Short mmCIF file of N, CA and C in Angstrom, two decimals:
data_model
loop_
_atom_site.label_atom_id
_atom_site.label_comp_id
_atom_site.label_asym_id
_atom_site.label_seq_id
_atom_site.Cartn_x
_atom_site.Cartn_y
_atom_site.Cartn_z
N LEU A 1 -15.92 -18.79 8.22
CA LEU A 1 -15.17 -17.42 8.74
C LEU A 1 -16.38 -16.63 9.09
N GLU A 2 -17.36 -16.49 8.24
CA GLU A 2 -18.33 -15.53 8.86
C GLU A 2 -19.19 -15.89 10.40
N ASP A 3 -18.92 -17.43 10.38
CA ASP A 3 -19.84 -17.70 11.46
C ASP A 3 -18.76 -17.52 12.46
N ALA A 4 -17.43 -17.66 12.44
CA ALA A 4 -16.77 -17.65 13.49
C ALA A 4 -16.86 -15.84 14.22
N LEU A 5 -16.92 -14.98 13.14
CA LEU A 5 -17.22 -13.49 13.23
C LEU A 5 -18.37 -13.56 13.95
N ASN A 6 -19.53 -14.29 13.57
CA ASN A 6 -20.68 -13.79 14.44
C ASN A 6 -20.80 -14.22 15.61
N ARG A 7 -19.70 -15.27 16.23
CA ARG A 7 -19.86 -15.71 17.21
C ARG A 7 -18.91 -14.61 18.37
N ASP A 8 -17.94 -14.51 17.51
CA ASP A 8 -16.64 -13.55 18.31
C ASP A 8 -16.20 -12.38 17.60
N PRO A 9 -16.98 -11.17 17.24
CA PRO A 9 -16.61 -10.01 16.10
C PRO A 9 -15.40 -9.72 16.38
N ARG A 10 -14.69 -9.92 17.30
CA ARG A 10 -13.31 -9.62 17.43
C ARG A 10 -11.99 -10.67 16.87
N PHE A 11 -12.67 -11.74 16.44
CA PHE A 11 -11.63 -12.60 15.94
C PHE A 11 -10.88 -11.94 14.79
N ALA A 12 -9.93 -11.24 15.09
CA ALA A 12 -8.91 -10.84 14.01
C ALA A 12 -8.60 -11.57 12.96
N ALA A 13 -7.99 -12.77 13.08
CA ALA A 13 -7.75 -13.70 12.10
C ALA A 13 -8.69 -13.85 11.05
N ALA A 14 -9.94 -14.40 11.71
CA ALA A 14 -11.15 -14.59 10.83
C ALA A 14 -11.22 -13.41 10.11
N ALA A 15 -11.45 -12.32 10.53
CA ALA A 15 -11.92 -10.84 9.90
C ALA A 15 -10.68 -10.77 8.56
N ALA A 16 -9.64 -10.87 9.25
CA ALA A 16 -8.49 -10.56 8.09
C ALA A 16 -8.76 -11.43 7.03
N ASN A 17 -8.89 -12.89 7.10
CA ASN A 17 -9.11 -13.82 6.38
C ASN A 17 -9.94 -13.68 5.27
N LEU A 18 -11.21 -12.82 6.05
CA LEU A 18 -12.69 -13.01 5.19
C LEU A 18 -12.17 -11.79 4.23
N VAL A 19 -11.84 -10.90 4.96
CA VAL A 19 -11.35 -9.68 3.97
C VAL A 19 -10.57 -10.09 2.81
N ALA A 20 -9.73 -10.75 2.85
CA ALA A 20 -8.55 -11.51 1.85
C ALA A 20 -9.44 -12.55 0.84
N LEU A 21 -10.39 -13.18 1.43
CA LEU A 21 -11.27 -14.09 0.60
C LEU A 21 -12.33 -13.05 -0.49
N HIS A 22 -12.88 -12.25 0.24
CA HIS A 22 -13.71 -11.54 -0.62
C HIS A 22 -13.18 -10.42 -1.38
N LEU A 23 -11.93 -9.84 -1.48
CA LEU A 23 -11.14 -9.38 -2.31
C LEU A 23 -10.50 -10.19 -3.57
N GLN A 24 -10.34 -11.39 -2.95
CA GLN A 24 -9.63 -12.58 -4.32
C GLN A 24 -10.87 -12.72 -5.11
N GLY A 25 -12.00 -12.86 -4.41
CA GLY A 25 -13.02 -13.10 -5.23
C GLY A 25 -13.87 -12.22 -6.00
N GLY A 26 -13.14 -10.75 -5.60
CA GLY A 26 -13.93 -9.73 -6.56
C GLY A 26 -15.03 -9.14 -5.93
N ASP A 27 -15.37 -9.29 -4.58
CA ASP A 27 -16.33 -8.77 -4.12
C ASP A 27 -15.88 -7.56 -2.98
N THR A 28 -15.28 -6.27 -3.56
CA THR A 28 -14.90 -5.17 -2.95
C THR A 28 -16.06 -4.79 -1.78
N ALA A 29 -17.13 -4.78 -1.99
CA ALA A 29 -18.59 -4.50 -0.99
C ALA A 29 -18.40 -5.32 0.15
N ALA A 30 -18.32 -6.59 0.06
CA ALA A 30 -18.42 -7.75 0.91
C ALA A 30 -17.25 -7.43 1.71
N ALA A 31 -15.82 -7.28 0.78
CA ALA A 31 -14.88 -6.98 1.83
C ALA A 31 -14.71 -5.80 2.52
N ARG A 32 -15.54 -4.85 2.06
CA ARG A 32 -15.48 -3.43 3.04
C ARG A 32 -16.51 -3.52 3.83
N ALA A 33 -17.41 -4.33 4.04
CA ALA A 33 -18.61 -4.52 5.21
C ALA A 33 -17.75 -5.27 6.24
N VAL A 34 -17.11 -6.28 5.82
CA VAL A 34 -16.10 -6.92 6.97
C VAL A 34 -15.19 -6.10 7.43
N ALA A 35 -14.20 -5.47 6.76
CA ALA A 35 -13.46 -4.51 7.37
C ALA A 35 -13.73 -3.25 8.08
N ASP A 36 -14.97 -2.89 7.66
CA ASP A 36 -15.50 -1.64 8.16
C ASP A 36 -16.25 -2.28 9.87
N ARG A 37 -16.71 -3.54 10.11
CA ARG A 37 -17.11 -4.03 11.19
C ARG A 37 -15.64 -4.20 11.94
N PHE A 38 -14.61 -4.60 11.45
CA PHE A 38 -13.48 -4.98 11.89
C PHE A 38 -12.64 -3.95 12.84
N VAL A 39 -12.55 -2.84 11.73
CA VAL A 39 -12.25 -1.57 12.33
C VAL A 39 -13.07 -1.14 13.65
N THR A 40 -14.45 -1.22 13.46
CA THR A 40 -15.54 -0.62 14.53
C THR A 40 -14.86 -1.38 15.87
N PHE A 41 -14.90 -2.82 16.02
CA PHE A 41 -14.64 -3.62 17.06
C PHE A 41 -13.15 -3.50 17.49
N ALA A 42 -12.27 -3.15 16.51
CA ALA A 42 -10.94 -3.24 17.09
C ALA A 42 -10.06 -2.16 16.32
N PRO A 43 -10.43 -0.76 16.73
CA PRO A 43 -10.10 0.62 15.91
C PRO A 43 -8.67 0.92 16.23
N ASP A 44 -8.00 0.08 17.17
CA ASP A 44 -6.75 0.36 17.56
C ASP A 44 -5.49 -0.86 16.61
N SER A 45 -6.47 -1.82 16.20
CA SER A 45 -5.78 -3.08 15.65
C SER A 45 -5.09 -2.39 14.28
N ALA A 46 -3.57 -2.46 14.22
CA ALA A 46 -3.10 -2.24 12.93
C ALA A 46 -3.75 -3.33 12.03
N LEU A 47 -3.88 -4.50 12.01
CA LEU A 47 -4.43 -5.33 11.19
C LEU A 47 -5.51 -5.10 10.74
N ALA A 48 -6.65 -4.17 11.59
CA ALA A 48 -8.07 -3.77 11.06
C ALA A 48 -7.82 -2.33 10.03
N ARG A 49 -6.97 -1.71 10.62
CA ARG A 49 -6.89 -0.28 9.87
C ARG A 49 -6.26 -0.86 8.41
N TYR A 50 -5.20 -1.48 8.61
CA TYR A 50 -4.41 -2.07 7.30
C TYR A 50 -5.29 -2.60 5.94
N ASP A 51 -6.23 -3.51 6.54
CA ASP A 51 -7.22 -4.44 5.81
C ASP A 51 -8.47 -2.99 5.36
N ARG A 52 -8.81 -2.13 5.88
CA ARG A 52 -9.60 -1.35 5.66
C ARG A 52 -9.09 -0.45 4.53
N GLY A 53 -8.02 0.13 4.98
CA GLY A 53 -6.98 0.98 4.17
C GLY A 53 -6.81 0.30 2.53
N LEU A 54 -6.79 -0.63 2.50
CA LEU A 54 -6.61 -1.68 1.40
C LEU A 54 -7.49 -1.50 0.34
N VAL A 55 -8.77 -2.09 1.13
CA VAL A 55 -10.11 -1.98 0.54
C VAL A 55 -10.49 -0.99 0.22
N ALA A 56 -10.51 0.17 1.18
CA ALA A 56 -10.79 1.49 0.55
C ALA A 56 -10.08 1.75 -0.58
N LEU A 57 -8.90 1.60 -0.50
CA LEU A 57 -8.02 2.23 -1.82
C LEU A 57 -8.43 1.52 -2.73
N ARG A 58 -8.74 0.12 -3.05
CA ARG A 58 -8.91 -0.67 -4.30
C ARG A 58 -10.44 -0.17 -4.59
N ALA A 59 -11.38 0.00 -3.82
CA ALA A 59 -12.57 1.06 -4.01
C ALA A 59 -12.98 2.21 -4.41
N GLY A 60 -11.40 3.06 -4.50
CA GLY A 60 -11.22 4.31 -4.49
C GLY A 60 -11.83 5.43 -3.42
N ASP A 61 -12.07 4.76 -2.41
CA ASP A 61 -12.42 5.63 -0.93
C ASP A 61 -10.99 6.39 -0.64
N LEU A 62 -10.53 7.37 -1.26
CA LEU A 62 -9.13 7.68 -0.84
C LEU A 62 -8.94 8.42 0.89
N PRO A 63 -10.24 9.20 0.43
CA PRO A 63 -10.37 9.62 2.25
C PRO A 63 -10.34 8.60 3.63
N THR A 64 -11.01 7.69 3.44
CA THR A 64 -10.76 6.47 4.25
C THR A 64 -9.41 5.66 4.22
N ALA A 65 -8.80 5.79 2.93
CA ALA A 65 -7.77 4.90 2.82
C ALA A 65 -6.37 5.87 3.34
N ARG A 66 -6.58 7.06 3.21
CA ARG A 66 -5.70 7.89 3.58
C ARG A 66 -5.88 7.93 5.22
N ALA A 67 -6.88 8.10 5.87
CA ALA A 67 -6.94 8.24 7.22
C ALA A 67 -6.19 6.94 7.60
N ASP A 68 -6.82 5.72 7.28
CA ASP A 68 -6.01 4.70 7.89
C ASP A 68 -5.06 4.48 7.72
N PHE A 69 -4.27 4.61 6.94
CA PHE A 69 -2.81 4.67 6.64
C PHE A 69 -2.04 5.70 7.51
N ARG A 70 -2.74 6.81 7.61
CA ARG A 70 -2.17 7.91 8.49
C ARG A 70 -2.34 7.44 10.08
N ALA A 71 -3.34 6.96 10.26
CA ALA A 71 -3.53 5.94 11.77
C ALA A 71 -2.69 5.19 11.91
N LEU A 72 -2.08 4.40 11.10
CA LEU A 72 -1.10 3.26 11.14
C LEU A 72 0.41 3.76 11.03
N ILE A 73 0.76 4.66 10.61
CA ILE A 73 1.30 5.67 10.50
C ILE A 73 2.07 6.55 11.96
N GLY A 74 0.96 7.04 12.61
CA GLY A 74 0.75 7.38 13.54
C GLY A 74 0.99 6.86 14.94
N ASN A 75 0.57 5.65 14.61
CA ASN A 75 1.17 4.34 15.67
C ASN A 75 2.20 4.07 15.29
N ASP A 76 2.92 3.85 14.33
CA ASP A 76 4.33 3.43 13.94
C ASP A 76 4.72 3.92 13.08
N PRO A 77 5.58 5.16 13.24
CA PRO A 77 6.01 5.83 12.10
C PRO A 77 6.81 4.95 11.24
N THR A 78 7.26 3.75 11.65
CA THR A 78 8.44 3.02 11.17
C THR A 78 7.98 1.89 10.24
N TYR A 79 6.67 1.97 10.02
CA TYR A 79 5.76 1.04 9.32
C TYR A 79 5.86 1.26 7.83
N ALA A 80 6.84 0.84 7.04
CA ALA A 80 7.11 0.96 5.49
C ALA A 80 6.29 0.81 4.85
N VAL A 81 5.46 -0.09 5.03
CA VAL A 81 4.09 -0.55 3.78
C VAL A 81 3.22 0.84 4.19
N ALA A 82 2.97 1.04 5.08
CA ALA A 82 2.08 1.79 5.24
C ALA A 82 2.45 3.10 4.77
N HIS A 83 3.67 3.33 5.02
CA HIS A 83 4.51 5.02 3.67
C HIS A 83 3.71 4.43 2.42
N TYR A 84 3.93 3.28 1.83
CA TYR A 84 3.81 2.92 0.76
C TYR A 84 2.35 2.96 0.29
N ASP A 85 1.90 2.33 1.23
CA ASP A 85 0.17 2.60 0.61
C ASP A 85 -0.57 4.03 0.67
N LEU A 86 0.49 4.56 1.38
CA LEU A 86 -0.68 5.91 1.72
C LEU A 86 -0.03 7.00 0.42
N ALA A 87 1.42 6.81 -0.02
CA ALA A 87 1.82 7.32 -1.28
C ALA A 87 1.13 6.77 -2.68
N LEU A 88 0.43 5.44 -2.47
CA LEU A 88 -0.26 5.25 -3.58
C LEU A 88 -1.51 6.01 -3.59
N VAL A 89 -2.42 5.92 -2.27
CA VAL A 89 -3.48 6.78 -1.87
C VAL A 89 -2.99 8.27 -2.60
N GLU A 90 -2.07 9.01 -2.56
CA GLU A 90 -1.70 10.15 -2.96
C GLU A 90 -1.36 10.16 -4.38
N LEU A 91 -1.08 9.06 -5.00
CA LEU A 91 -0.64 8.98 -6.47
C LEU A 91 -2.42 9.13 -7.29
N ARG A 92 -3.05 8.35 -6.39
CA ARG A 92 -4.36 8.06 -7.14
C ARG A 92 -5.21 9.36 -6.93
N ALA A 93 -4.90 10.43 -5.81
CA ALA A 93 -5.50 11.68 -6.03
C ALA A 93 -5.00 12.99 -6.44
N GLY A 94 -3.59 11.88 -7.25
CA GLY A 94 -2.99 13.39 -7.95
C GLY A 94 -2.00 14.15 -7.28
N ARG A 95 -1.66 13.64 -6.06
CA ARG A 95 -1.04 14.66 -5.10
C ARG A 95 0.73 13.89 -5.36
N ASP A 96 1.51 14.21 -6.24
CA ASP A 96 2.68 13.51 -6.55
C ASP A 96 3.93 13.95 -5.58
N ASP A 97 3.77 15.13 -5.35
CA ASP A 97 4.57 15.52 -4.27
C ASP A 97 4.54 15.20 -2.51
N ALA A 98 3.48 14.62 -2.66
CA ALA A 98 2.75 13.88 -1.18
C ALA A 98 3.64 12.43 -1.51
N ALA A 99 3.12 11.83 -2.50
CA ALA A 99 3.29 10.55 -2.75
C ALA A 99 4.91 10.11 -2.83
N ARG A 100 5.69 11.21 -3.43
CA ARG A 100 7.16 11.03 -3.47
C ARG A 100 7.55 11.10 -2.00
N ALA A 101 6.98 11.74 -1.09
CA ALA A 101 7.59 12.24 0.35
C ALA A 101 7.24 10.67 0.92
N GLU A 102 6.08 10.10 0.87
CA GLU A 102 6.07 8.90 1.51
C GLU A 102 6.70 7.97 0.85
N LEU A 103 6.84 7.64 -0.32
CA LEU A 103 8.13 6.74 -0.91
C LEU A 103 9.41 6.81 -0.50
N GLU A 104 9.69 8.10 -0.19
CA GLU A 104 11.09 8.36 0.27
C GLU A 104 11.18 7.79 1.66
N GLN A 105 10.19 7.77 2.56
CA GLN A 105 10.04 7.42 3.77
C GLN A 105 10.35 6.20 3.83
N ALA A 106 9.53 5.26 3.07
CA ALA A 106 9.42 3.80 2.93
C ALA A 106 10.64 3.39 2.90
N LEU A 107 11.40 3.92 1.92
CA LEU A 107 12.58 3.58 1.30
C LEU A 107 13.89 4.06 2.19
N THR A 108 13.62 5.01 3.24
CA THR A 108 14.56 4.96 4.32
C THR A 108 14.36 4.29 5.23
N LEU A 109 13.26 3.66 5.46
CA LEU A 109 12.91 2.52 6.40
C LEU A 109 13.32 1.15 6.24
N SER A 110 12.89 1.16 4.87
CA SER A 110 13.58 -0.42 4.29
C SER A 110 13.97 0.26 2.66
N PRO A 111 14.96 0.32 2.54
CA PRO A 111 15.99 0.45 1.53
C PRO A 111 15.61 -0.44 0.35
N GLY A 112 15.47 -1.49 0.35
CA GLY A 112 15.62 -2.78 -0.56
C GLY A 112 13.85 -3.06 -0.90
N TYR A 113 13.20 -2.01 -0.46
CA TYR A 113 11.66 -2.30 -0.68
C TYR A 113 11.53 -1.88 -2.28
N ALA A 114 11.68 -3.02 -2.96
CA ALA A 114 11.68 -2.73 -4.44
C ALA A 114 10.21 -2.15 -5.45
N ARG A 115 9.34 -2.55 -4.47
CA ARG A 115 8.07 -1.81 -5.18
C ARG A 115 7.74 -0.36 -4.65
N ALA A 116 8.38 0.09 -3.76
CA ALA A 116 8.58 1.80 -3.32
C ALA A 116 9.31 2.22 -4.22
N ARG A 117 10.60 1.62 -4.26
CA ARG A 117 11.71 1.96 -5.23
C ARG A 117 11.04 2.30 -6.63
N PHE A 118 10.08 1.26 -7.24
CA PHE A 118 9.55 1.20 -8.69
C PHE A 118 8.80 2.52 -8.76
N ALA A 119 7.75 2.65 -7.74
CA ALA A 119 6.81 3.46 -7.62
C ALA A 119 7.59 4.90 -7.07
N LEU A 120 8.73 5.13 -6.63
CA LEU A 120 9.37 6.45 -6.77
C LEU A 120 9.91 6.83 -8.15
N GLY A 121 10.71 5.77 -8.64
CA GLY A 121 10.88 5.99 -10.08
C GLY A 121 9.64 6.45 -11.40
N THR A 122 8.19 5.98 -10.95
CA THR A 122 7.37 6.42 -11.79
C THR A 122 6.88 7.77 -11.63
N VAL A 123 7.31 8.38 -10.06
CA VAL A 123 6.87 9.66 -9.90
C VAL A 123 7.96 10.74 -10.22
N LEU A 124 9.01 10.20 -10.35
CA LEU A 124 10.33 11.01 -10.81
C LEU A 124 10.03 11.24 -12.42
N MET A 125 9.64 10.15 -12.99
CA MET A 125 9.54 9.87 -13.99
C MET A 125 8.30 11.06 -14.91
N ARG A 126 7.43 11.00 -13.93
CA ARG A 126 6.26 11.96 -14.24
C ARG A 126 6.84 13.41 -14.15
N GLY A 127 7.65 13.63 -13.39
CA GLY A 127 8.08 14.77 -12.74
C GLY A 127 8.90 15.34 -13.67
N GLY A 128 9.43 14.59 -14.71
CA GLY A 128 10.46 14.88 -15.62
C GLY A 128 11.80 14.77 -15.04
N ARG A 129 12.10 14.29 -14.18
CA ARG A 129 13.45 14.03 -13.04
C ARG A 129 14.07 12.62 -13.68
N ARG A 130 13.95 12.81 -15.10
CA ARG A 130 14.59 11.61 -16.13
C ARG A 130 15.91 10.75 -15.13
N ALA A 131 16.95 11.16 -14.82
CA ALA A 131 18.13 10.95 -14.58
C ALA A 131 17.78 10.18 -13.49
N ASP A 132 16.93 10.76 -12.09
CA ASP A 132 16.57 10.15 -10.57
C ASP A 132 15.70 9.11 -11.31
N ALA A 133 14.89 9.27 -12.03
CA ALA A 133 13.91 8.15 -12.23
C ALA A 133 15.03 6.74 -12.73
N ARG A 134 15.66 6.97 -13.65
CA ARG A 134 16.78 5.89 -13.96
C ARG A 134 17.50 5.20 -12.89
N VAL A 135 17.92 6.06 -11.92
CA VAL A 135 18.66 5.69 -10.92
C VAL A 135 17.72 4.99 -9.94
N ALA A 136 16.47 5.24 -10.32
CA ALA A 136 15.51 4.21 -8.90
C ALA A 136 15.26 2.92 -9.38
N PHE A 137 14.67 3.31 -11.25
CA PHE A 137 14.75 1.75 -11.72
C PHE A 137 15.69 0.63 -11.79
N ASP A 138 17.08 1.41 -11.89
CA ASP A 138 18.13 0.73 -11.54
C ASP A 138 18.29 -0.12 -10.39
N ARG A 139 17.76 0.61 -9.57
CA ARG A 139 18.16 -0.16 -8.29
C ARG A 139 17.07 -1.16 -7.84
N CYS A 140 15.69 -0.75 -8.25
CA CYS A 140 14.47 -1.55 -8.33
C CYS A 140 14.93 -2.88 -8.94
N ALA A 141 15.47 -2.89 -10.26
CA ALA A 141 15.84 -3.97 -11.01
C ALA A 141 16.60 -5.00 -10.27
N ARG A 142 17.79 -4.35 -9.53
CA ARG A 142 18.69 -5.02 -8.75
C ARG A 142 18.37 -5.55 -7.26
N ASP A 143 17.37 -4.72 -6.91
CA ASP A 143 16.39 -5.39 -5.56
C ASP A 143 15.34 -6.10 -5.74
N ALA A 144 14.84 -6.15 -6.93
CA ALA A 144 13.15 -6.85 -7.26
C ALA A 144 13.43 -8.26 -6.78
N ALA A 145 12.78 -8.98 -6.18
CA ALA A 145 12.87 -10.77 -6.03
C ALA A 145 11.72 -11.06 -7.23
N ASP A 146 10.62 -10.17 -7.30
CA ASP A 146 9.86 -10.54 -8.46
C ASP A 146 10.40 -10.46 -9.73
N PRO A 147 10.52 -11.47 -10.70
CA PRO A 147 11.19 -11.09 -11.83
C PRO A 147 10.18 -10.27 -12.65
N THR A 148 8.81 -10.34 -12.46
CA THR A 148 7.79 -8.87 -13.31
C THR A 148 8.48 -7.61 -13.21
N LEU A 149 8.36 -7.61 -11.94
CA LEU A 149 8.71 -6.55 -11.45
C LEU A 149 10.33 -6.15 -11.82
N ARG A 150 11.08 -6.80 -11.62
CA ARG A 150 12.27 -6.66 -12.49
C ARG A 150 12.33 -6.21 -13.59
N ALA A 151 11.74 -7.16 -14.65
CA ALA A 151 11.67 -6.65 -15.94
C ALA A 151 10.97 -5.68 -16.39
N LEU A 152 10.03 -5.38 -15.74
CA LEU A 152 9.45 -3.78 -15.81
C LEU A 152 10.42 -2.61 -15.42
N ALA A 153 11.49 -2.74 -14.60
CA ALA A 153 12.12 -1.82 -13.77
C ALA A 153 13.38 -1.66 -14.85
N ILE A 154 13.76 -2.90 -15.49
CA ILE A 154 14.61 -2.75 -16.77
C ILE A 154 14.41 -2.20 -17.95
N ASP A 155 13.20 -2.82 -18.32
CA ASP A 155 12.59 -1.69 -19.54
C ASP A 155 12.39 -0.41 -19.32
N LEU A 156 11.90 0.21 -18.27
CA LEU A 156 11.55 1.64 -17.88
C LEU A 156 13.06 2.41 -18.14
N ARG A 157 14.23 1.60 -17.10
CA ARG A 157 15.42 2.18 -17.14
C ARG A 157 15.87 2.25 -18.46
N ASP A 158 15.78 1.48 -19.47
CA ASP A 158 16.25 1.46 -20.60
C ASP A 158 15.77 2.66 -21.53
N LYS A 159 14.83 2.53 -21.21
CA LYS A 159 13.84 3.85 -22.24
C LYS A 159 14.52 5.05 -21.83
N LEU A 160 14.75 5.39 -20.42
CA LEU A 160 15.45 6.86 -19.94
C LEU A 160 16.53 7.13 -20.49
#
């Protein structure tokens, strides 16, 4: 993949796959270097922005992650996953109100998005809105295809 990118730095599939390989291997610095280069060569690419946003979020570079996810949303406000990922940035930054707004937008766009519903439940729970959190966890438990997420949602719902 590196050889392919050296020959053609705009080879988006190679860049995206190389970022994923580095992340899977636990090499965040290498993933970030590839993601930064990807954005440099394709600044309007949703894939480039998304990859770098994810790497930045994982590395704790919240300003870059926030900027990349906001750029994605600016280009396509209907991109539910970008709203979800921006919510994760805001949660890490301690901005629960901003996170809740992004999660609600993600769920407006994709009502069955179980991970966003689970995250909303945790935000509501942290904010003391236990009844609303219980409803969110219940809905997540019904919508989640992932059995682990479903079990976590049921456990939290039943504790509220």
